Short mmCIF file of C-alpha atoms in Angstrom, two decimals:
data_model
loop_
_atom_site.label_atom_id
_atom_site.label_comp_id
_atom_site.label_asym_id
_atom_site.label_seq_id
_atom_site.Cartn_x
_atom_site.Cartn_y
_atom_site.Cartn_z
CA MET P 137 29.46 30.88 -59.57
CA LEU P 138 32.31 29.39 -57.53
CA VAL P 139 30.36 30.13 -54.30
CA TYR P 140 27.91 27.38 -55.37
CA ALA P 141 30.62 24.72 -55.96
CA PRO P 142 30.37 23.18 -52.36
CA ALA P 143 26.56 22.63 -52.81
CA ALA P 144 27.00 21.22 -56.26
CA LEU P 145 29.61 18.88 -55.07
CA LEU P 146 27.57 17.70 -52.08
CA LEU P 147 24.57 17.21 -54.36
CA LEU P 148 26.63 15.00 -56.74
CA VAL P 149 27.95 13.10 -53.82
CA PHE P 150 24.33 12.58 -52.58
CA CYS P 151 23.17 11.35 -56.15
CA VAL P 152 25.95 8.81 -56.44
CA SER P 153 25.35 7.57 -52.79
CA VAL P 154 21.69 7.16 -53.35
CA LEU P 155 22.30 5.11 -56.56
CA ARG P 156 24.84 2.89 -54.78
CA GLU P 157 22.79 2.50 -51.56
CA ARG P 158 19.60 4.46 -50.65
CA ARG P 159 19.31 3.02 -47.20
CA LYS P 160 21.81 5.21 -45.37
CA PHE P 161 21.26 8.04 -43.04
CA SER P 162 24.41 9.72 -44.29
CA ASN P 163 22.36 10.33 -47.51
CA ALA P 164 20.03 12.43 -45.46
CA VAL P 165 22.84 14.47 -43.88
CA VAL P 166 24.69 15.00 -47.27
CA LEU P 167 21.42 16.29 -48.79
CA GLY P 168 20.89 18.63 -45.87
CA LEU P 169 24.47 19.99 -46.05
CA ALA P 170 23.93 20.51 -49.80
CA VAL P 171 20.74 22.60 -49.17
CA LEU P 172 22.59 24.53 -46.35
CA CYS P 173 25.49 25.30 -48.60
CA ALA P 174 23.13 26.45 -51.36
CA LEU P 175 21.24 28.79 -48.99
CA GLY P 176 24.43 30.01 -47.54
CA ALA P 177 25.83 30.86 -51.14
CA LEU P 178 22.51 32.70 -51.92
CA LEU P 179 22.72 34.73 -48.68
CA TYR P 180 26.45 35.55 -49.42
CA ARG P 181 25.61 36.76 -53.07
CA LEU P 182 22.69 38.78 -51.67
CA VAL P 183 24.83 40.45 -48.94
CA GLY P 184 27.74 41.01 -51.36
CA SER P 185 25.67 42.62 -54.08
CA GLY P 186 25.40 45.88 -52.05
CA SER P 187 21.72 46.36 -52.96
CA PRO P 188 19.82 48.82 -50.73
CA SER P 189 17.13 46.17 -50.15
CA VAL P 190 19.45 43.91 -48.35
CA PRO P 191 18.54 44.94 -44.92
CA TYR P 192 14.78 44.63 -45.53
CA VAL P 193 15.31 41.13 -47.14
CA VAL P 194 17.33 40.01 -44.06
CA GLY P 195 14.75 41.63 -41.79
CA ALA P 196 12.01 39.92 -43.55
CA LEU P 197 13.84 36.51 -43.32
CA VAL P 198 14.34 37.02 -39.59
CA ALA P 199 10.66 37.83 -39.16
CA LEU P 200 9.52 34.90 -41.21
CA GLY P 201 11.78 32.64 -39.03
CA ALA P 202 10.25 33.93 -35.85
CA VAL P 203 6.70 33.37 -37.13
CA ALA P 204 7.67 29.94 -38.39
CA LEU P 205 9.12 29.14 -34.95
CA LEU P 206 5.84 30.37 -33.28
CA VAL P 207 3.62 28.26 -35.66
CA LEU P 208 5.89 25.25 -34.99
CA VAL P 209 5.34 25.52 -31.26
CA CYS P 210 1.61 25.91 -31.57
CA PHE P 211 1.48 22.96 -34.02
CA LEU P 212 3.54 20.71 -31.73
CA PHE P 213 1.49 21.69 -28.66
CA LEU P 214 -1.92 21.10 -30.38
CA ASN P 215 -0.71 17.81 -31.91
CA GLY P 216 0.54 16.62 -28.47
CA VAL P 217 -2.94 17.38 -26.90
CA ARG P 218 -4.70 15.53 -29.70
CA MET P 219 -2.49 12.52 -29.28
CA LEU P 220 -3.21 12.40 -25.63
CA ARG P 221 -6.99 12.47 -26.32
CA LYS P 222 -6.94 10.07 -29.13
CA GLU P 223 -4.11 7.52 -28.06
CA GLY P 224 -4.18 7.91 -24.23
CA ARG P 225 -1.63 8.90 -21.68
CA SER P 226 1.66 7.13 -22.58
CA PRO P 227 5.29 8.35 -22.49
CA SER P 228 5.61 7.68 -26.27
CA HIS P 229 2.57 9.86 -26.90
CA LEU P 230 4.19 12.94 -25.12
CA LEU P 231 6.97 13.63 -27.62
CA SER P 232 5.02 16.48 -29.39
CA LEU P 233 4.42 18.17 -26.21
CA LEU P 234 7.91 17.70 -24.91
CA ALA P 235 9.22 18.99 -28.27
CA ALA P 236 7.11 22.18 -27.88
CA PHE P 237 8.29 22.84 -24.37
CA ALA P 238 11.88 22.26 -25.34
CA VAL P 239 11.71 24.85 -28.15
CA LEU P 240 10.20 27.38 -25.78
CA GLY P 241 12.80 26.54 -23.12
CA VAL P 242 15.71 27.29 -25.53
CA VAL P 243 14.20 30.39 -26.78
CA ALA P 244 13.68 31.58 -23.27
CA LEU P 245 17.14 30.73 -22.27
CA LEU P 246 18.64 32.74 -25.35
CA VAL P 247 16.43 35.72 -24.56
CA ALA P 248 17.55 35.52 -20.85
CA ALA P 249 21.25 35.42 -21.90
CA ALA P 250 20.95 38.27 -24.24
CA VAL P 251 19.26 40.53 -21.53
CA LEU P 252 21.31 39.53 -18.32
CA ARG P 253 24.56 38.68 -20.17
CA THR P 254 26.02 36.77 -17.16
CA PRO P 255 28.86 34.44 -17.92
CA VAL P 256 27.20 31.23 -16.84
CA LEU P 257 24.01 32.00 -18.56
CA ILE P 258 25.78 32.90 -21.81
CA GLY P 259 27.72 29.61 -21.71
CA VAL P 260 24.55 27.62 -21.09
CA ALA P 261 22.76 29.52 -23.84
CA TRP P 262 25.60 28.75 -26.35
CA ALA P 263 25.48 25.05 -25.40
CA ALA P 264 21.59 24.86 -25.54
CA GLY P 265 21.36 26.81 -28.82
CA GLY P 266 23.96 24.63 -30.41
CA LEU P 267 22.40 21.44 -29.41
CA ALA P 268 19.09 22.85 -30.58
CA LEU P 269 20.52 23.67 -33.97
CA TYR P 270 22.26 20.39 -34.33
CA PHE P 271 19.28 18.26 -33.45
CA SER P 272 17.01 20.49 -35.57
CA PHE P 273 19.23 20.07 -38.55
CA LEU P 274 19.37 16.35 -38.16
CA PHE P 275 15.53 16.12 -37.78
CA LEU P 276 14.96 18.18 -40.94
CA CYS P 277 17.33 15.98 -42.81
CA PHE P 278 15.60 12.89 -41.54
CA VAL P 279 12.09 14.15 -42.40
CA CYS P 280 12.98 15.35 -45.90
CA TYR P 281 14.97 12.24 -46.86
CA ALA P 282 12.44 9.92 -45.35
CA PHE P 283 9.84 11.59 -47.52
CA LEU P 284 12.01 11.17 -50.57
CA TYR P 285 12.91 7.58 -49.81
CA GLY P 286 9.14 6.61 -49.60
CA ARG P 287 8.86 7.88 -53.17
CA LEU P 288 11.81 6.12 -54.70
CA ARG P 289 10.95 3.40 -57.11
CA VAL P 290 10.88 -0.25 -55.86
CA ARG P 291 12.24 -3.12 -57.85
CA ARG P 292 9.82 -4.50 -60.41
CA LYS P 293 10.34 -8.10 -59.27
CA ALA P 294 10.61 -9.64 -55.83
CA ASP P 295 10.24 -13.02 -54.34
CA PHE P 296 8.81 -12.10 -51.04
CA VAL P 297 6.64 -9.42 -49.41
CA VAL P 298 7.52 -9.03 -45.71
CA VAL P 299 4.81 -7.20 -43.62
CA LEU P 300 6.22 -6.12 -40.16
CA GLY P 301 3.86 -6.60 -36.99
CA SER P 302 2.91 -3.89 -34.67
CA GLY P 303 0.92 -5.29 -31.64
CA LEU P 304 -2.73 -6.46 -31.34
CA ILE P 305 -5.80 -4.96 -29.74
CA GLY P 306 -7.04 -7.11 -26.76
CA GLY P 307 -4.37 -9.65 -27.54
CA SER P 308 -5.89 -10.94 -30.66
CA THR P 309 -7.30 -8.22 -32.91
CA VAL P 310 -5.48 -6.48 -35.80
CA PRO P 311 -5.43 -2.65 -35.00
CA PRO P 312 -6.07 -0.10 -37.87
CA LEU P 313 -2.37 0.71 -37.95
CA LEU P 314 -1.51 -2.98 -38.73
CA ALA P 315 -4.46 -3.32 -40.99
CA SER P 316 -3.06 -0.53 -43.05
CA ARG P 317 0.34 -2.39 -43.51
CA LEU P 318 -1.57 -5.53 -44.30
CA LYS P 319 -3.59 -3.68 -47.02
CA ARG P 320 -0.41 -2.17 -48.55
CA GLY P 321 1.33 -5.58 -48.45
CA ARG P 322 -1.55 -7.06 -50.39
CA GLU P 323 -1.30 -4.29 -52.90
CA VAL P 324 2.32 -4.82 -53.40
CA HIS P 325 1.86 -8.56 -53.68
CA GLU P 326 -0.82 -8.07 -56.39
CA ARG P 327 1.32 -5.65 -58.31
CA LEU P 328 4.28 -8.02 -58.39
CA SER P 329 1.92 -10.85 -59.35
CA ARG P 330 0.63 -8.86 -62.28
CA ARG P 331 4.16 -8.57 -63.51
CA GLY P 332 4.64 -12.23 -63.78
CA GLY P 333 6.04 -13.04 -60.33
CA SER P 334 4.76 -15.48 -57.63
CA PRO P 335 5.93 -13.84 -54.43
CA VAL P 336 5.32 -15.36 -50.98
CA LEU P 337 3.85 -12.95 -48.40
CA ILE P 338 5.51 -13.26 -44.93
CA THR P 339 3.61 -11.96 -41.97
CA SER P 340 6.20 -11.13 -39.27
CA GLY P 341 5.65 -10.85 -35.61
CA GLY P 342 5.92 -12.95 -32.44
CA GLN P 343 3.65 -13.25 -29.45
CA GLY P 344 3.95 -10.64 -26.73
CA PRO P 345 3.27 -11.25 -22.95
CA ASP P 346 -0.21 -9.60 -23.26
CA GLU P 347 -1.23 -11.28 -26.54
CA LYS P 348 -3.29 -14.50 -27.00
CA LEU P 349 -1.55 -15.50 -30.20
CA PRO P 350 1.49 -14.48 -32.32
CA GLU P 351 1.08 -11.24 -34.28
CA SER P 352 1.97 -13.04 -37.52
CA HIS P 353 -0.97 -15.55 -36.97
CA ALA P 354 -3.49 -12.78 -36.36
CA MET P 355 -2.15 -10.94 -39.45
CA ALA P 356 -2.48 -14.03 -41.56
CA ASP P 357 -5.95 -14.74 -40.37
CA HIS P 358 -6.88 -11.14 -41.28
CA LEU P 359 -5.48 -11.40 -44.79
CA VAL P 360 -7.40 -14.82 -45.32
CA ALA P 361 -10.62 -13.21 -44.00
CA GLU P 362 -10.12 -10.55 -46.60
CA GLY P 363 -9.89 -13.12 -49.35
CA PHE P 364 -6.05 -13.55 -49.67
CA PRO P 365 -4.94 -17.21 -50.38
CA ASP P 366 -3.74 -18.84 -47.15
CA GLY P 367 -1.24 -20.95 -49.35
CA LEU P 368 0.78 -17.85 -50.28
CA ILE P 369 1.37 -16.86 -46.57
CA GLU P 370 4.34 -17.67 -44.45
CA ARG P 371 4.27 -16.89 -40.78
CA GLU P 372 7.28 -15.73 -38.89
CA ASP P 373 6.25 -15.86 -35.26
CA ARG P 374 9.41 -15.41 -33.12
CA SER P 375 10.30 -11.77 -33.47
CA ARG P 376 9.82 -9.18 -30.77
CA ASN P 377 11.02 -6.10 -32.49
CA THR P 378 11.82 -4.62 -36.00
CA GLU P 379 15.44 -6.04 -36.18
CA GLU P 380 14.22 -9.51 -35.14
CA ASN P 381 11.25 -9.12 -37.67
CA LEU P 382 13.90 -8.66 -40.41
CA ARG P 383 16.54 -11.17 -39.17
CA PHE P 384 14.02 -14.08 -38.80
CA SER P 385 12.22 -13.31 -42.05
CA LYS P 386 15.65 -13.10 -43.78
CA LYS P 387 16.29 -16.65 -42.60
CA ILE P 388 13.02 -17.92 -44.08
CA MET P 389 13.67 -16.17 -47.32
CA GLU P 390 17.35 -17.46 -47.46
CA GLU P 391 16.20 -21.09 -46.93
CA ALA P 392 13.58 -20.88 -49.59
CA LYS P 393 15.67 -19.11 -52.09
CA PRO P 394 19.34 -17.99 -51.29
CA ASP P 395 19.34 -15.22 -54.04
CA TYR P 396 15.90 -13.77 -53.00
CA ARG P 397 14.69 -10.21 -53.37
CA CYS P 398 11.94 -8.86 -51.19
CA VAL P 399 9.82 -5.83 -50.44
CA VAL P 400 9.36 -4.89 -46.79
CA VAL P 401 6.08 -3.25 -45.76
CA THR P 402 5.48 -1.05 -42.68
CA ASN P 403 3.84 2.34 -42.02
CA ASN P 404 5.19 5.36 -43.69
CA TYR P 405 6.74 7.00 -40.66
CA HIS P 406 8.59 3.75 -39.87
CA ALA P 407 9.69 2.98 -43.48
CA PHE P 408 13.12 4.85 -43.42
CA ARG P 409 14.24 3.50 -40.15
CA ALA P 410 13.14 -0.04 -41.10
CA ALA P 411 15.20 0.45 -44.26
CA LEU P 412 18.31 1.48 -42.21
CA ILE P 413 17.80 -1.68 -40.09
CA ALA P 414 17.25 -3.84 -43.18
CA ARG P 415 20.56 -2.62 -44.44
CA ARG P 416 22.26 -3.42 -41.17
CA VAL P 417 20.98 -7.03 -41.12
CA ARG P 418 21.83 -7.33 -44.88
CA ILE P 419 18.22 -7.80 -46.20
CA ARG P 420 18.23 -7.68 -49.97
CA GLY P 421 15.16 -5.41 -50.62
CA GLN P 422 13.56 -2.11 -50.03
CA VAL P 423 10.95 -0.86 -47.67
CA VAL P 424 7.57 0.80 -48.56
CA GLY P 425 5.17 2.49 -46.19
CA SER P 426 1.49 2.49 -45.80
CA PRO P 427 -0.60 5.51 -44.83
CA THR P 428 -0.91 6.73 -41.26
CA ALA P 429 -3.48 9.08 -39.72
CA ALA P 430 -2.26 12.68 -39.98
CA TYR P 431 -2.48 13.47 -36.29
CA PHE P 432 -0.35 10.40 -35.41
CA TRP P 433 2.47 11.00 -37.92
CA PRO P 434 4.31 13.93 -36.18
CA ASN P 435 4.62 12.20 -32.83
CA ALA P 436 5.58 8.98 -34.61
CA MET P 437 8.31 10.76 -36.60
CA LEU P 438 9.77 12.20 -33.41
CA ARG P 439 9.84 8.70 -31.93
CA GLU P 440 11.57 7.32 -34.99
CA PHE P 441 14.13 10.17 -35.05
CA ALA P 442 14.88 9.49 -31.26
CA ALA P 443 15.44 5.80 -32.09
CA ILE P 444 17.92 6.70 -34.95
CA LEU P 445 19.70 8.99 -32.52
CA VAL P 446 20.13 6.04 -30.18
CA ASP P 447 21.34 3.90 -33.15
CA TYR P 448 24.00 6.45 -33.95
CA ARG P 449 24.68 7.25 -30.22
CA GLN P 450 28.44 7.34 -30.43
CA SER P 451 28.70 10.01 -33.18
CA ASN P 452 25.79 12.00 -31.60
CA ALA P 453 27.43 11.86 -28.25
CA ALA P 454 30.71 13.12 -29.68
CA MET P 455 29.09 16.11 -31.40
CA CYS P 456 27.11 16.84 -28.16
CA VAL P 457 30.53 16.94 -26.30
CA ILE P 458 31.96 19.28 -28.80
CA ILE P 459 28.93 21.61 -28.63
CA VAL P 460 29.01 21.62 -24.90
CA LEU P 461 32.75 22.42 -24.78
CA GLY P 462 31.76 25.32 -27.19
CA GLY P 463 29.44 26.57 -24.47
CA VAL P 464 32.18 26.25 -21.71
CA ALA P 465 34.54 28.25 -24.11
CA ALA P 466 31.81 31.03 -24.47
CA TRP P 467 31.39 31.10 -20.67
CA TRP P 468 35.20 31.40 -20.19
CA ALA P 469 35.55 34.07 -22.80
CA SER P 470 32.77 36.24 -21.25
#
């Protein structure tokens, strides 16, 4: 059982870290490492057992991996095409398609290196394969922990509910994506009120260059039209991005109640990254997500992951350099 000790230790570290602060990307990485160690231990025990079925099991796992890779590529390609049809041609809507072509490119490069076995191609294949494994591991960690974070229990009491803006249609109309956030924000507000609280709902969003009014005002008007009391709404109308949403909302909350607690509402694909930003700006509260259309979710998660990679660019750049140097070493050795 000693072979499972690393996985058990990492799982313990994960649990303690989540109890202390759930809004950390390192939680996702530690959880991923725990699962990886557990799978490695299982494979080690299987190979070490000397069972005659081991080659068949390994072959089945390889075949399953190949099928899963094919399904993933097809899914990403179809999702990318659907995104373009429904959301229009925009660089941010191409991520699913780009991911599909990237996977195909890495597989083709690995196959070419295995067949041709030229030193340069081997080095490039090592580097590309290593980078693909690294980013795939981080992405799986991100998706799994984001799913888990969205299901962690939120505090029973809060003084504020902050709904983050997301742009307006035609410069004045709340789009379905933002309406989903407002609906969830209203539900959270009602739940907190039933528990004896009297929270204030903050609509957060400034006015873009193509908008006729601040997002926060359009959001508040939408809520009032749905029957929500105008006297319970506070408008934060200076922000231009998520970090400013949270910083300016924090200032409003601190001025009203220095020891405030809050719940921040956004869409489910954005909840974990918003939580990371909330921790960075020292917001006292957790983030919850509202539902998003199924076809929109994969592309949106890729966009959120790319943003997180940029937020942690120094450590990711260091890892990429190490992996590329490994490719250079493989080229030199061959």
